Amino acid sequence: MKTEAMVVGNSGASSGQGSLVLQGRLAVLDIMKALCILLVVWGHLLETSFDHTFVWNLIYMCHMPCFFLISGYLMYGAMGRHGPGLLIKKRVSGLLTPFVIWSLLAVAANTVSGVMRGGSWLECLGESVMSSFLYANSVWFFLALFLTECWFIVLHEVHAFLSRRGIALKMWAVLLAGWVCAGLLSTELFKINKVAVYFPFFVMGYWLASRKSVDCCRGSILTVGKLASGFLICGLVYGVLVSAYSDNPVPFDTFTNWMYRPSLGSTMMLRAFALYGVALVGCAAIYFASRVIETTGASALCCSIGVQTAIIYPVHIMLTRAVLALVPTPETVLGASMLYLITSCMLVAAIMLGVRMLGVLRDALTTRTAR
C-alpha cells in the first residue's frame, strides 16, 4: 500500500481551502488510508470467527476500492514526475519486492505449520509456494496493485503512441478497452481477477487527480455528475463482462452472500452493477469521514498510521491468529463486531509502537556508528 507523496503547489490547500498539506503529502489521503487499513484489520479479525456477517460484507465492499482509488489519484502526480520506465522500476521496489519478501515468510510459516500437523516437507512446501506466489493468497494486495499500475502505465503509453501518429483516440477509450481485456483474462492466477475488479476505481482516482483537487465534490454539480456517469458506465461494463465470460459470480464472495437476493433475478450483471454502487457509497463515506477527522486533533495520528499502511498490512496478517487466541470469542455478531473493532485499534497501535521503537533504535545505531 505504498504510495508516493503528492506535492500540491499553489493549490487551494495553500490558501486555506481544500485539504491540509503536511510535508508534501495530502493529509486527507493519509487519513483515508488509515481508515481503510483499520477496516482491513477489523475485517480479517471478523472473518476468522464470523464469516459473511453484515459488517464484514460491508467492510469488504468498500475498503479495497478506496485503496485503489487513492493509488490512482497518486498515480497522476507520479506520471508527471517520472517516465514509464522509472515509474515501473519504483513500483517494483515499492510493491513487488515487499510482495516477494512477505510471501517468502508466509511460505516458511505455512510449511513449518503443515509439517507440524504431520505433512511431508515437500508437499507442504509445494502447496505453500503455489498458494503464496501462484495464487498470491498471502499479501495479494501488493501484487494486484503492482499489476494494476503497470497495466495502467502500458495503456497510457499506448495512448501516447497513437497520439504521436495522429490517431485521435481519447485516453478514456484506451483505458476502457484495457479494462475489458483485463476482464476477459480474469483468473485467480496472480490475482488478475482483482485487477479486473478494482481497475475502474484506480482510473477514477486518476481522473479525480486530473481535476487538480480531492475536493471535486465541493460545489461542482457538473463534476459530480461526470463522476457518477463514469461510475455507472463502469458498473454496466463490468456487469456485462461478468455475465458473459465468467462461470463464477462477482469475484467478491460478499455480495452474493449478503445483499443479493434471488428475488432480484439471477443475472450476474445486476449483481455486479449493484456491488459497484455500494463500493462508491463506501468510498464517499470514507472520504467525508476523513475530511471531518482532518479538522480534529486526531489528524496527525491518523496521518502517521496512513503513512505506515505498507507495514501494518503484512504484519497484522502474521499476528491475527495470535491476537484472536488472546481475545474471547463473543457469542453474538454485534458483540464480535464491537470487540474486534477495539482489538483492531489496539493491534494497529501496537504495530505503530513497534515501528516507532525500531525507528528510534535505528537512529540510535546510526548516531553511534557516525561517532
Tab-separated table of C-alpha atoms in Angstrom:
chain	number	residue	atom	x	y	z
A	1	MET	CA	0.000	0.000	0.000
A	2	LYS	CA	2.892	2.209	-0.558
A	3	THR	CA	2.008	5.432	-2.280
A	4	GLU	CA	4.097	8.401	-3.229
A	5	ALA	CA	3.732	11.786	-1.650
A	6	MET	CA	1.987	14.332	-3.800
A	7	VAL	CA	3.191	17.912	-3.744
A	8	VAL	CA	0.404	20.413	-4.184
A	9	GLY	CA	1.920	23.626	-5.454
A	10	ASN	CA	-0.398	26.617	-5.363
A	11	SER	CA	-3.488	24.566	-4.709
A	12	GLY	CA	-6.413	25.506	-2.543
A	13	ALA	CA	-4.643	23.898	0.370
A	14	SER	CA	-2.078	26.646	0.485
A	15	SER	CA	-4.689	29.366	0.524
A	16	GLY	CA	-6.702	27.948	3.366
A	17	GLN	CA	-9.065	25.935	1.164
A	18	GLY	CA	-9.115	22.242	0.435
A	19	SER	CA	-7.029	19.601	2.125
A	20	LEU	CA	-4.171	20.261	4.513
A	21	VAL	CA	-0.692	19.550	3.168
A	22	LEU	CA	1.809	18.068	5.619
A	23	GLN	CA	5.397	17.689	4.416
A	24	GLY	CA	4.319	17.417	0.797
A	25	ARG	CA	1.547	14.891	1.488
A	26	LEU	CA	-2.179	15.491	1.295
A	27	ALA	CA	-3.379	14.801	4.807
A	28	VAL	CA	-6.839	13.704	3.744
A	29	LEU	CA	-5.370	10.885	1.635
A	30	ASP	CA	-3.263	9.580	4.514
A	31	ILE	CA	-6.297	9.730	6.794
A	32	MET	CA	-8.317	7.798	4.234
A	33	LYS	CA	-5.571	5.160	4.112
A	34	ALA	CA	-5.580	4.980	7.908
A	35	LEU	CA	-9.343	4.346	7.955
A	36	CYS	CA	-9.014	1.753	5.210
A	37	ILE	CA	-6.229	-0.191	6.940
A	38	LEU	CA	-8.256	-0.190	10.146
A	39	LEU	CA	-11.144	-1.674	8.161
A	40	VAL	CA	-8.766	-4.286	6.725
A	41	VAL	CA	-7.619	-5.382	10.186
A	42	TRP	CA	-11.188	-5.334	11.511
A	43	GLY	CA	-12.416	-7.403	8.568
A	44	HIS	CA	-9.699	-10.023	8.995
A	45	LEU	CA	-10.483	-10.429	12.684
A	46	LEU	CA	-14.193	-10.799	11.953
A	47	GLU	CA	-13.563	-13.198	9.101
A	48	THR	CA	-11.816	-15.682	11.363
A	49	SER	CA	-14.748	-16.055	13.746
A	50	PHE	CA	-17.887	-14.800	11.960
A	51	ASP	CA	-17.665	-15.128	8.197
A	52	HIS	CA	-20.069	-13.219	5.929
A	53	THR	CA	-21.724	-11.076	8.567
A	54	PHE	CA	-23.384	-7.764	7.687
A	55	VAL	CA	-20.441	-5.714	8.976
A	56	TRP	CA	-17.862	-7.984	7.340
A	57	ASN	CA	-19.536	-7.769	3.939
A	58	LEU	CA	-19.898	-4.011	4.183
A	59	ILE	CA	-16.205	-3.650	5.049
A	60	TYR	CA	-15.054	-5.823	2.165
A	61	MET	CA	-17.151	-3.949	-0.363
A	62	CYS	CA	-15.547	-0.598	0.459
A	63	HIS	CA	-12.008	-0.659	1.822
A	64	MET	CA	-10.108	-2.099	-1.161
A	65	PRO	CA	-11.940	0.012	-3.771
A	66	CYS	CA	-10.944	3.045	-1.708
A	67	PHE	CA	-7.293	1.949	-1.559
A	68	PHE	CA	-7.191	1.584	-5.349
A	69	LEU	CA	-8.910	4.934	-5.804
A	70	ILE	CA	-6.256	6.620	-3.637
A	71	SER	CA	-3.480	4.859	-5.560
A	72	GLY	CA	-4.957	6.050	-8.841
A	73	TYR	CA	-5.099	9.592	-7.504
A	74	LEU	CA	-1.413	9.489	-6.596
A	75	MET	CA	-0.527	7.907	-9.934
A	76	TYR	CA	-1.433	11.175	-11.669
A	77	GLY	CA	1.354	13.053	-9.898
A	78	ALA	CA	3.802	10.174	-10.368
A	79	MET	CA	3.128	10.082	-14.119
A	80	GLY	CA	4.008	13.754	-14.305
A	81	ARG	CA	7.281	13.335	-12.402
A	82	HIS	CA	8.658	10.097	-13.844
A	83	GLY	CA	8.876	8.354	-17.168
A	84	PRO	CA	7.222	4.949	-17.621
A	85	GLY	CA	10.467	3.004	-17.190
A	86	LEU	CA	11.472	4.722	-13.951
A	87	LEU	CA	7.915	4.547	-12.649
A	88	ILE	CA	7.707	0.783	-13.162
A	89	LYS	CA	11.129	0.422	-11.542
A	90	LYS	CA	9.895	2.336	-8.493
A	91	ARG	CA	6.788	0.134	-8.351
A	92	VAL	CA	8.973	-2.976	-8.424
A	93	SER	CA	10.853	-1.782	-5.343
A	94	GLY	CA	7.764	-0.384	-3.625
A	95	LEU	CA	5.224	-3.129	-4.337
A	96	LEU	CA	6.680	-6.235	-5.979
A	97	THR	CA	9.670	-6.546	-3.641
A	98	PRO	CA	7.513	-6.423	-0.464
A	99	PHE	CA	5.188	-8.995	-2.063
A	100	VAL	CA	8.101	-11.390	-2.628
A	101	ILE	CA	9.597	-10.848	0.854
A	102	TRP	CA	6.348	-11.288	2.783
A	103	SER	CA	5.286	-14.210	0.582
A	104	LEU	CA	8.563	-15.985	1.351
A	105	LEU	CA	7.873	-15.514	5.047
A	106	ALA	CA	4.370	-16.902	4.518
A	107	VAL	CA	5.799	-19.911	2.666
A	108	ALA	CA	8.184	-20.628	5.524
A	109	ALA	CA	5.477	-20.266	8.188
A	110	ASN	CA	2.900	-22.370	6.305
A	111	THR	CA	5.452	-25.081	5.506
A	112	VAL	CA	6.529	-25.415	9.129
A	113	SER	CA	2.894	-25.398	10.253
A	114	GLY	CA	2.000	-28.125	7.752
A	115	VAL	CA	4.916	-30.301	8.788
A	116	MET	CA	3.972	-29.926	12.453
A	117	ARG	CA	0.494	-31.209	11.570
A	118	GLY	CA	2.013	-34.362	10.066
A	119	GLY	CA	2.554	-33.414	6.419
A	120	SER	CA	5.722	-34.018	4.412
A	121	TRP	CA	8.202	-31.222	3.840
A	122	LEU	CA	7.997	-31.490	0.052
A	123	GLU	CA	4.200	-31.454	-0.145
A	124	CYS	CA	3.832	-28.635	2.373
A	125	LEU	CA	6.482	-26.554	0.633
A	126	GLY	CA	4.887	-27.072	-2.781
A	127	GLU	CA	1.416	-26.145	-1.535
A	128	SER	CA	2.762	-23.071	0.257
A	129	VAL	CA	4.673	-21.828	-2.786
A	130	MET	CA	1.654	-22.316	-5.033
A	131	SER	CA	-0.679	-20.609	-2.578
A	132	SER	CA	1.592	-17.652	-1.804
A	133	PHE	CA	3.029	-16.946	-5.256
A	134	LEU	CA	0.880	-18.525	-7.961
A	135	TYR	CA	-2.391	-17.516	-6.315
A	136	ALA	CA	-0.973	-14.700	-4.133
A	137	ASN	CA	-3.038	-15.689	-1.105
A	138	SER	CA	-0.736	-14.133	1.492
A	139	VAL	CA	-0.305	-10.435	0.674
A	140	TRP	CA	-2.211	-10.277	-2.602
A	141	PHE	CA	-2.762	-6.515	-2.453
A	142	PHE	CA	0.876	-5.721	-3.282
A	143	LEU	CA	0.802	-7.880	-6.406
A	144	ALA	CA	-2.675	-6.787	-7.539
A	145	LEU	CA	-1.806	-3.099	-7.185
A	146	PHE	CA	1.520	-3.630	-8.960
A	147	LEU	CA	-0.205	-5.309	-11.922
A	148	THR	CA	-2.906	-2.629	-11.965
A	149	GLU	CA	-0.383	0.209	-12.049
A	150	CYS	CA	1.778	-1.496	-14.677
A	151	TRP	CA	-1.286	-2.147	-16.850
A	152	PHE	CA	-2.338	1.494	-16.482
A	153	ILE	CA	1.144	2.680	-17.488
A	154	VAL	CA	1.094	0.409	-20.550
A	155	LEU	CA	-2.308	1.755	-21.614
A	156	HIS	CA	-1.117	5.316	-21.020
A	157	GLU	CA	1.864	4.698	-23.316
A	158	VAL	CA	-0.399	3.108	-25.943
A	159	HIS	CA	-2.469	6.283	-25.956
A	160	ALA	CA	0.682	8.412	-26.301
A	161	PHE	CA	1.886	6.211	-29.172
A	162	LEU	CA	-1.424	6.552	-31.027
A	163	SER	CA	-1.478	10.308	-30.447
A	164	ARG	CA	2.016	10.737	-31.926
A	165	ARG	CA	0.793	9.019	-35.091
A	166	GLY	CA	-2.188	11.278	-35.480
A	167	ILE	CA	-4.748	8.746	-34.273
A	168	ALA	CA	-7.243	10.765	-32.277
A	169	LEU	CA	-8.415	8.424	-29.543
A	170	LYS	CA	-9.386	9.587	-26.075
A	171	MET	CA	-7.377	8.250	-23.143
A	172	TRP	CA	-10.574	7.034	-21.518
A	173	ALA	CA	-11.412	4.912	-24.557
A	174	VAL	CA	-7.996	3.245	-24.289
A	175	LEU	CA	-8.468	2.636	-20.575
A	176	LEU	CA	-11.928	1.196	-21.149
A	177	ALA	CA	-10.572	-1.178	-23.793
A	178	GLY	CA	-7.768	-2.167	-21.444
A	179	TRP	CA	-10.213	-2.838	-18.666
A	180	VAL	CA	-12.297	-5.045	-20.960
A	181	CYS	CA	-9.142	-7.032	-21.769
A	182	ALA	CA	-8.406	-7.439	-18.053
A	183	GLY	CA	-11.973	-8.626	-17.513
A	184	LEU	CA	-11.763	-11.167	-20.320
A	185	LEU	CA	-8.493	-12.551	-18.939
A	186	SER	CA	-9.832	-12.608	-15.379
A	187	THR	CA	-8.407	-15.512	-13.389
A	188	GLU	CA	-7.416	-16.355	-9.832
A	189	LEU	CA	-3.822	-16.787	-11.011
A	190	PHE	CA	-1.700	-13.904	-9.742
A	191	LYS	CA	-4.983	-12.293	-8.655
A	192	ILE	CA	-5.661	-10.935	-12.140
A	193	ASN	CA	-9.357	-11.072	-11.257
A	194	LYS	CA	-8.678	-8.419	-8.615
A	195	VAL	CA	-7.153	-6.199	-11.308
A	196	ALA	CA	-10.351	-6.519	-13.341
A	197	VAL	CA	-12.476	-5.670	-10.300
A	198	TYR	CA	-10.521	-2.700	-8.984
A	199	PHE	CA	-9.205	-1.140	-12.198
A	200	PRO	CA	-12.158	1.282	-12.601
A	201	PHE	CA	-11.617	2.613	-9.071
A	202	PHE	CA	-7.952	3.196	-9.905
A	203	VAL	CA	-8.963	5.066	-13.066
A	204	MET	CA	-11.477	7.147	-11.120
A	205	GLY	CA	-8.754	8.172	-8.697
A	206	TYR	CA	-6.564	9.220	-11.613
A	207	TRP	CA	-9.475	11.183	-13.076
A	208	LEU	CA	-10.050	12.963	-9.767
A	209	ALA	CA	-6.387	13.962	-9.635
A	210	SER	CA	-6.613	15.315	-13.173
A	211	ARG	CA	-9.250	17.716	-11.809
A	212	LYS	CA	-6.396	19.118	-9.645
A	213	SER	CA	-8.170	18.514	-6.320
A	214	VAL	CA	-9.544	15.927	-3.954
A	215	ASP	CA	-12.400	18.351	-3.388
A	216	CYS	CA	-14.284	17.502	-6.587
A	217	CYS	CA	-17.483	17.050	-4.589
A	218	ARG	CA	-17.343	20.635	-3.350
A	219	GLY	CA	-19.649	22.972	-5.256
A	220	SER	CA	-19.469	21.351	-8.698
A	221	ILE	CA	-22.643	19.590	-9.735
A	222	LEU	CA	-21.235	19.030	-13.221
A	223	THR	CA	-18.126	17.326	-11.849
A	224	VAL	CA	-20.145	15.099	-9.551
A	225	GLY	CA	-22.438	14.250	-12.455
A	226	LYS	CA	-19.488	13.271	-14.657
A	227	LEU	CA	-18.050	11.104	-11.906
A	228	ALA	CA	-21.383	9.408	-11.280
A	229	SER	CA	-21.896	8.817	-15.007
A	230	GLY	CA	-18.436	7.332	-15.374
A	231	PHE	CA	-19.058	5.082	-12.421
A	232	LEU	CA	-22.370	3.858	-13.807
A	233	ILE	CA	-20.760	3.079	-17.158
A	234	CYS	CA	-18.001	1.132	-15.399
A	235	GLY	CA	-20.559	-0.845	-13.426
A	236	LEU	CA	-22.522	-1.712	-16.559
A	237	VAL	CA	-19.405	-2.761	-18.484
A	238	TYR	CA	-18.206	-4.999	-15.693
A	239	GLY	CA	-21.670	-6.471	-15.316
A	240	VAL	CA	-21.586	-7.421	-18.991
A	241	LEU	CA	-18.095	-8.913	-18.643
A	242	VAL	CA	-19.042	-10.999	-15.641
A	243	SER	CA	-22.304	-12.286	-17.078
A	244	ALA	CA	-20.825	-13.063	-20.497
A	245	TYR	CA	-17.412	-14.522	-19.753
A	246	SER	CA	-17.306	-15.808	-16.169
A	247	ASP	CA	-18.676	-19.024	-14.712
A	248	ASN	CA	-18.459	-17.505	-11.243
A	249	PRO	CA	-20.424	-14.647	-9.715
A	250	VAL	CA	-18.741	-11.357	-8.913
A	251	PRO	CA	-15.198	-12.072	-7.608
A	252	PHE	CA	-16.265	-10.718	-4.215
A	253	ASP	CA	-17.984	-13.545	-2.364
A	254	THR	CA	-19.507	-10.902	-0.157
A	255	PHE	CA	-22.242	-9.527	-2.337
A	256	THR	CA	-23.673	-12.919	-3.237
A	257	ASN	CA	-23.903	-13.927	0.394
A	258	TRP	CA	-25.384	-10.746	1.812
A	259	MET	CA	-27.192	-8.110	-0.200
A	260	TYR	CA	-28.160	-10.037	-3.295
A	261	ARG	CA	-31.449	-11.941	-3.119
A	262	PRO	CA	-32.827	-14.486	-5.614
A	263	SER	CA	-35.959	-12.351	-5.911
A	264	LEU	CA	-33.897	-9.806	-7.828
A	265	GLY	CA	-33.294	-12.355	-10.563
A	266	SER	CA	-30.299	-14.489	-11.341
A	267	THR	CA	-28.446	-12.001	-13.534
A	268	MET	CA	-24.842	-11.564	-12.515
A	269	MET	CA	-24.875	-8.251	-14.377
A	270	LEU	CA	-27.322	-6.806	-11.865
A	271	ARG	CA	-25.257	-8.249	-9.053
A	272	ALA	CA	-22.045	-6.656	-10.304
A	273	PHE	CA	-23.678	-3.303	-11.052
A	274	ALA	CA	-25.193	-3.055	-7.569
A	275	LEU	CA	-21.874	-4.039	-5.991
A	276	TYR	CA	-20.160	-1.071	-7.613
A	277	GLY	CA	-22.870	1.205	-6.295
A	278	VAL	CA	-22.244	0.043	-2.732
A	279	ALA	CA	-18.486	0.466	-3.191
A	280	LEU	CA	-18.927	4.021	-4.491
A	281	VAL	CA	-21.021	4.979	-1.472
A	282	GLY	CA	-18.405	3.408	0.813
A	283	CYS	CA	-15.549	5.353	-0.797
A	284	ALA	CA	-17.515	8.583	-0.461
A	285	ALA	CA	-18.248	7.842	3.213
A	286	ILE	CA	-14.546	7.206	3.917
A	287	TYR	CA	-13.636	10.450	2.154
A	288	PHE	CA	-16.099	12.605	4.076
A	289	ALA	CA	-15.169	10.929	7.375
A	290	SER	CA	-11.526	11.749	6.606
A	291	ARG	CA	-12.369	15.389	5.974
A	292	VAL	CA	-14.035	15.559	9.375
A	293	ILE	CA	-11.079	13.879	11.110
A	294	GLU	CA	-8.736	16.295	9.332
A	295	THR	CA	-10.196	19.158	11.356
A	296	THR	CA	-9.729	17.393	14.706
A	297	GLY	CA	-6.794	16.628	16.965
A	298	ALA	CA	-6.708	13.042	15.671
A	299	SER	CA	-5.491	14.213	12.267
A	300	ALA	CA	-1.751	13.828	12.979
A	301	LEU	CA	-2.200	10.345	14.477
A	302	CYS	CA	-4.281	9.161	11.526
A	303	CYS	CA	-1.752	10.598	9.081
A	304	SER	CA	1.074	8.694	10.770
A	305	ILE	CA	-0.962	5.484	10.518
A	306	GLY	CA	-1.740	6.170	6.871
A	307	VAL	CA	1.961	6.552	6.078
A	308	GLN	CA	2.694	3.104	7.573
A	309	THR	CA	-0.025	1.069	5.844
A	310	ALA	CA	2.597	-0.880	3.862
A	311	ILE	CA	3.941	-2.195	7.185
A	312	ILE	CA	0.660	-2.616	9.044
A	313	TYR	CA	-0.899	-4.663	6.251
A	314	PRO	CA	1.505	-7.661	6.209
A	315	VAL	CA	2.419	-7.540	9.908
A	316	HIS	CA	-1.178	-7.688	11.109
A	317	ILE	CA	-1.770	-10.766	8.935
A	318	MET	CA	1.026	-12.561	10.764
A	319	LEU	CA	-0.367	-11.532	14.152
A	320	THR	CA	-4.092	-12.061	13.564
A	321	ARG	CA	-4.344	-15.645	14.819
A	322	ALA	CA	-2.155	-14.929	17.827
A	323	VAL	CA	-4.297	-11.935	18.745
A	324	LEU	CA	-7.538	-13.884	18.383
A	325	ALA	CA	-6.155	-16.581	20.658
A	326	LEU	CA	-5.954	-13.955	23.406
A	327	VAL	CA	-9.416	-12.493	22.763
A	328	PRO	CA	-12.517	-14.417	23.904
A	329	THR	CA	-14.931	-15.173	21.069
A	330	PRO	CA	-18.240	-13.349	21.634
A	331	GLU	CA	-21.470	-15.266	21.220
A	332	THR	CA	-23.192	-12.616	19.085
A	333	VAL	CA	-22.187	-10.951	15.838
A	334	LEU	CA	-22.807	-7.497	17.304
A	335	GLY	CA	-20.583	-8.267	20.278
A	336	ALA	CA	-17.875	-9.612	17.983
A	337	SER	CA	-18.062	-6.535	15.748
A	338	MET	CA	-17.575	-4.139	18.658
A	339	LEU	CA	-14.897	-6.228	20.399
A	340	TYR	CA	-12.917	-6.784	17.224
A	341	LEU	CA	-13.129	-3.104	16.326
A	342	ILE	CA	-11.496	-2.257	19.653
A	343	THR	CA	-8.999	-5.080	19.132
A	344	SER	CA	-8.192	-3.748	15.656
A	345	CYS	CA	-7.412	-0.311	17.061
A	346	MET	CA	-5.176	-1.839	19.714
A	347	LEU	CA	-3.385	-4.045	17.174
A	348	VAL	CA	-2.736	-1.108	14.840
A	349	ALA	CA	-1.486	0.925	17.825
A	350	ALA	CA	0.845	-1.910	18.851
A	351	ILE	CA	2.280	-2.191	15.342
A	352	MET	CA	2.750	1.575	15.176
A	353	LEU	CA	4.537	1.482	18.539
A	354	GLY	CA	6.799	-1.280	17.255
A	355	VAL	CA	7.592	0.708	14.122
A	356	ARG	CA	8.342	3.763	16.232
A	357	MET	CA	10.656	1.789	18.549
A	358	LEU	CA	12.507	0.290	15.594
A	359	GLY	CA	12.916	3.773	14.173
A	360	VAL	CA	14.361	5.068	17.443
A	361	LEU	CA	16.709	2.070	17.632
A	362	ARG	CA	17.830	2.601	14.053
A	363	ASP	CA	18.514	6.285	14.688
A	364	ALA	CA	20.467	5.433	17.818
A	365	LEU	CA	22.596	2.888	15.957
A	366	THR	CA	23.149	5.331	13.115
A	367	THR	CA	24.269	8.045	15.515
A	368	ARG	CA	26.577	5.644	17.344
A	369	THR	CA	28.120	4.478	14.073
A	370	ALA	CA	28.661	8.061	12.947
A	371	ARG	CA	30.619	8.759	16.116
